[in-house]
Short mmCIF file of C-alpha atoms in Angstrom, two decimals:
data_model
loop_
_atom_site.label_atom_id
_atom_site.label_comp_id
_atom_site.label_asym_id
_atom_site.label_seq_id
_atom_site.Cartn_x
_atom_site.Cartn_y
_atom_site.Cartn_z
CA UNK A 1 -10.67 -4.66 -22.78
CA UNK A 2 -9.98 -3.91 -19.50
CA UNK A 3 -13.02 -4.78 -16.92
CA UNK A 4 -11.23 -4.86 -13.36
CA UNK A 5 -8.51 -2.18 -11.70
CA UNK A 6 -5.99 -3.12 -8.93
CA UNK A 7 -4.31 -0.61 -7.03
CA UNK A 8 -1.71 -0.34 -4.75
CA UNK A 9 -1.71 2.18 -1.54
CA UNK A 10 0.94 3.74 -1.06
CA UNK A 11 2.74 6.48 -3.18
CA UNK A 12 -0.26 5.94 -5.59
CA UNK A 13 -3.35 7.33 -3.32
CA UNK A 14 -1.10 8.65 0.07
CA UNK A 15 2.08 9.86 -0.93
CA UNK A 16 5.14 7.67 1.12
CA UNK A 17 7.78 10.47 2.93
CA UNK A 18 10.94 9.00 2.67
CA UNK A 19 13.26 12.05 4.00
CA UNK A 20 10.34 11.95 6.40
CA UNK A 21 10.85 8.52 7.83
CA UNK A 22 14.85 8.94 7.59
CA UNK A 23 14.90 11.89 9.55
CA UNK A 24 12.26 10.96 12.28
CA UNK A 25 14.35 7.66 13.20
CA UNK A 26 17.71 9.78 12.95
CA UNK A 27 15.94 11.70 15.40
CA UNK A 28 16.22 8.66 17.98
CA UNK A 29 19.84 7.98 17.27
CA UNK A 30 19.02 5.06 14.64
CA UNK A 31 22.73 5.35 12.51
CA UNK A 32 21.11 3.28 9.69
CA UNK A 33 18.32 1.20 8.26
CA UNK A 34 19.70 -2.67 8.22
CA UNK A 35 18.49 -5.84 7.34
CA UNK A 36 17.37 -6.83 10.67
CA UNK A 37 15.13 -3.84 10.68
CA UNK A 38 13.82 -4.39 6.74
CA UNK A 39 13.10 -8.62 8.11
CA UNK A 40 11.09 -6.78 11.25
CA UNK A 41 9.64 -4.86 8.79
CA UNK A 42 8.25 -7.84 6.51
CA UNK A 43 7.16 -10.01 9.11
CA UNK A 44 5.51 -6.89 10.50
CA UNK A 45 3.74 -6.91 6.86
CA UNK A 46 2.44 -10.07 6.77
CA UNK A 47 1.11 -9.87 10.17
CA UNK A 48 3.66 -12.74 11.83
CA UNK A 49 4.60 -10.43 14.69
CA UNK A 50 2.69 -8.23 16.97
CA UNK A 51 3.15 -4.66 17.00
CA UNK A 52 4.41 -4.99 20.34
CA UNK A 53 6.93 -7.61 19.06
CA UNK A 54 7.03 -4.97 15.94
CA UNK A 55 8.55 -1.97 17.89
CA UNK A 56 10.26 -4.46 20.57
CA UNK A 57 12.42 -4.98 17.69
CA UNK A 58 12.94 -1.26 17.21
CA UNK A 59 13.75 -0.82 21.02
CA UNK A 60 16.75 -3.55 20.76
CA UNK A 61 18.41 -1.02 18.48
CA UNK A 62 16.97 2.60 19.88
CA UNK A 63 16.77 1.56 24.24
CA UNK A 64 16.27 5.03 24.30
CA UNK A 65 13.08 5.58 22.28
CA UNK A 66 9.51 5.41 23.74
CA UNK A 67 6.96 3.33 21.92
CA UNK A 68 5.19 6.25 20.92
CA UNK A 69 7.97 8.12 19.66
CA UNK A 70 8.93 4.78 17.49
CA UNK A 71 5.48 4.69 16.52
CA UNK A 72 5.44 8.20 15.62
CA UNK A 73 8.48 7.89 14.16
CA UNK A 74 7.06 4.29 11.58
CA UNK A 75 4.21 7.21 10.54
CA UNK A 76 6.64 9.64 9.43
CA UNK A 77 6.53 8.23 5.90
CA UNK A 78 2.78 9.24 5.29
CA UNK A 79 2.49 11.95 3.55
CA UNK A 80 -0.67 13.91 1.94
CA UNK A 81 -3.48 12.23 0.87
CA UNK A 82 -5.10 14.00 -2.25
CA UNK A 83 -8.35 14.50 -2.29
CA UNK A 84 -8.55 14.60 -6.02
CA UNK A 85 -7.07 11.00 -6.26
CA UNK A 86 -10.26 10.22 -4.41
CA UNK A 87 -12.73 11.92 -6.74
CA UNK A 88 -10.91 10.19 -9.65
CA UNK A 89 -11.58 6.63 -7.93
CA UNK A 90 -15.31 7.53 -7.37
CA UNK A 91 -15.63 8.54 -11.44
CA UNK A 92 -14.07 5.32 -11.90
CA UNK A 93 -16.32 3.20 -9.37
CA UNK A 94 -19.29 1.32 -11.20
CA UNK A 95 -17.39 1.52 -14.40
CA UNK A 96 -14.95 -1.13 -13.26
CA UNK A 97 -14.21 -3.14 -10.77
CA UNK A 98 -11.63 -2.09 -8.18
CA UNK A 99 -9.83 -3.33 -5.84
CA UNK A 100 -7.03 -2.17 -3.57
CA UNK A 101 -3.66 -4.18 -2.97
CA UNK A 102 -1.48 -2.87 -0.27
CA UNK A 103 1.77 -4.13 1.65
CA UNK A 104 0.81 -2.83 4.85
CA UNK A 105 1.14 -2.86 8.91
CA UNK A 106 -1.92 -2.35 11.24
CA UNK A 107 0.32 0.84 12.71
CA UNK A 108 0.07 2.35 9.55
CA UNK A 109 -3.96 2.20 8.78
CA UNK A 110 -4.49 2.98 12.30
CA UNK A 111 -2.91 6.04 11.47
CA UNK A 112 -3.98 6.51 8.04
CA UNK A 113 -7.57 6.20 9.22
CA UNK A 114 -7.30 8.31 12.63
CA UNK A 115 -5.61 11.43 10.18
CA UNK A 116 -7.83 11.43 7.41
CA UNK A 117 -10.94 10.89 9.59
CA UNK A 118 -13.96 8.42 8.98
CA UNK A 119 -16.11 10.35 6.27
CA UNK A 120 -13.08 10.24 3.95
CA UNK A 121 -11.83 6.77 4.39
CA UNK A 122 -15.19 5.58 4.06
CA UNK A 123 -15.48 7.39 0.62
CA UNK A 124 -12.37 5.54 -0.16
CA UNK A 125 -12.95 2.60 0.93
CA UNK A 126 -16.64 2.59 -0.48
CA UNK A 127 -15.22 2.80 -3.75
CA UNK A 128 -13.40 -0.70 -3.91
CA UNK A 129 -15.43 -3.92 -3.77
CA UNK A 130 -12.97 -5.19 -1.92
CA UNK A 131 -10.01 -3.95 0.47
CA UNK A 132 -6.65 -6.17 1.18
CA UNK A 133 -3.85 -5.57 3.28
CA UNK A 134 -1.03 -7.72 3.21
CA UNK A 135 -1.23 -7.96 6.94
CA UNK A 136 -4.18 -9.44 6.82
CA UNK A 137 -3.39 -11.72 4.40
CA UNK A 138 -0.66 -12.97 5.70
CA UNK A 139 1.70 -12.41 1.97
CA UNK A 140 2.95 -9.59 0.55
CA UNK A 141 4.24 -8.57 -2.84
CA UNK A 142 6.05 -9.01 -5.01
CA UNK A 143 5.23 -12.84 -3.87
CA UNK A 144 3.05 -14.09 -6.88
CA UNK A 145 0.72 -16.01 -4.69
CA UNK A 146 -1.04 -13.02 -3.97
CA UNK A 147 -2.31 -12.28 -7.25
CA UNK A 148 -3.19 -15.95 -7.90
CA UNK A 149 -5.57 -15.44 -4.27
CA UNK A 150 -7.05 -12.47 -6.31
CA UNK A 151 -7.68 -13.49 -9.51
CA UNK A 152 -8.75 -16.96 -7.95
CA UNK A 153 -11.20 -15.66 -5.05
CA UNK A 154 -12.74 -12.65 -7.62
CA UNK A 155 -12.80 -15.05 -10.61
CA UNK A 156 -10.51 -12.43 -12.35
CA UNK A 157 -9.32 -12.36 -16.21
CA UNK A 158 -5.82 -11.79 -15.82
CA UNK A 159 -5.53 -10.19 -19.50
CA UNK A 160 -8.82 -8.05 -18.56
CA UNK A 161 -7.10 -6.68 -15.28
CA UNK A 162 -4.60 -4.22 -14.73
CA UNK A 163 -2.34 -4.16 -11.70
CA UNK A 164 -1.18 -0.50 -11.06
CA UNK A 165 1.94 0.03 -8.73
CA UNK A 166 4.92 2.44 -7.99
CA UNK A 167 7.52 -0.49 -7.75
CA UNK A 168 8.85 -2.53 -10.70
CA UNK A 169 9.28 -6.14 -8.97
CA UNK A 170 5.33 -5.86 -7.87
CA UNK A 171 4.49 -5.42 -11.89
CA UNK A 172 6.43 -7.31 -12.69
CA UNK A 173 4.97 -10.27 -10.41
CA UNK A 174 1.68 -9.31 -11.77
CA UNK A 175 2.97 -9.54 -15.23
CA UNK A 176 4.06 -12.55 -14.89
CA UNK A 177 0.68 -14.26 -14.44
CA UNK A 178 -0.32 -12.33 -17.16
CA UNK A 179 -2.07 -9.23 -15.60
CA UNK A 180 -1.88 -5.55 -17.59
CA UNK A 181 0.74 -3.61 -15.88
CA UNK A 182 1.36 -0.18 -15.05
CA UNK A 183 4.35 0.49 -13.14
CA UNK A 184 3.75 3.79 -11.76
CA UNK A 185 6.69 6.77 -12.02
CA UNK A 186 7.02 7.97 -8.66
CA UNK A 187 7.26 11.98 -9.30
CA UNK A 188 6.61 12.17 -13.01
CA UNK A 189 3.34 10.36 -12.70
CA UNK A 190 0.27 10.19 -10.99
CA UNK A 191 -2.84 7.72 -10.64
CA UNK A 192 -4.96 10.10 -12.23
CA UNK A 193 -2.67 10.28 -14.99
CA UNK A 194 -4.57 6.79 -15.91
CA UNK A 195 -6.79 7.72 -18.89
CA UNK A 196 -4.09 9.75 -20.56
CA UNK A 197 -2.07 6.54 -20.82
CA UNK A 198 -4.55 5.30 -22.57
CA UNK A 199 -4.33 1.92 -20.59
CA UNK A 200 -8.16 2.56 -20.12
CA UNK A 201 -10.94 4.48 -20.75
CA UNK A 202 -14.55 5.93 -19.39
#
């Protein structure tokens, strides 16, 4: 029976805007997204680079953008934030425990938190025991070692905790160590979807 709840952020709370994102950096002449851009991006994640360094990187390839149009630009993907999803976590709260799981830059919860405002982040964040962002951490899934630091520092069952995420090599990390999975449908699902998968129950 399942007793503990990880989630991930994005594109399961805050919807992600990819067309959104695409468009804002073809805006500032960016031809394509490359792999010197996706490394930036990861060592951005797992807070080995400043986010001067961060958009420094962005500058090499766009000398003509502004930090705060690159800035701007890096917030394009988030999208709405449903207040519903909210109300479903605090039904949930006390009932299990939760946790949230997040690959994520300090650009991007600036900005989450500035938009949304403090009363409802608080309510969100209030409802996990515990908050981690792979910034912070300094790892990032799908690396496995970051479920082992949860189940290890929380004194988690692995077989009593299910990992919820939109992407398949995170679940299937999680799976791996023996964690419940549910790997999320981006546009045919949603989080509060949960109970009628009968994965869990009130």
């Amino acid at each position: 029976m399942i007793n503990t709840i990880i989630f991930d952020f994005g594109n399961i709370f805050i919807d992600l805007n990819m067309p959104g994102l695409e468009k804002a950096f073809k805006d500032l002449g960016l031809t394509e997204w490359n792999e010197e851009l996706d490394e930036l991006n990861k060592r951005f994640e797992i807070g080995k680079i400043s986010e001067t360094e961060f958009i420094q990187g962005f500058q090499k390839q766009l000398p003509d953008a502004t930090v705060d149009e690159i800035r701007a630009a890096w917030n394009a993907i988030l999208g709405v934030f449903p207040l519903e999803r909210v109300e479903f976590l605090q039904n949930l709260k006390g009932k299990y425990r939760l946790f949230l799981l997040t690959n994520t830059d300090m650009i991007h919860i600036d900005h989450f938190e500035h938009k949304e405002g403090m009363s409802m982040t608080r309510d969100f964040y209030n409802c996990f025991e515990k908050v981690y962002y792979s910034y912070e951490l300094g790892m990032r899934k799908p690396d496995v070692e970051i479920f082992k630091f949860l189940i290890n520092k929380h004194e988690l069952s692995p077989k009593r905790t299910l990992f919820v995420d939109d992407k398949k090599e995170n679940t299937d990390a999680a799976a791996s160590l023996g964690l419940v999975v549910w790997n999320l449908k981006v546009g045919e699902e949603v989080v509060t979807d949960l109970f009628a998968k009968k994965i869990i129950s009130l």
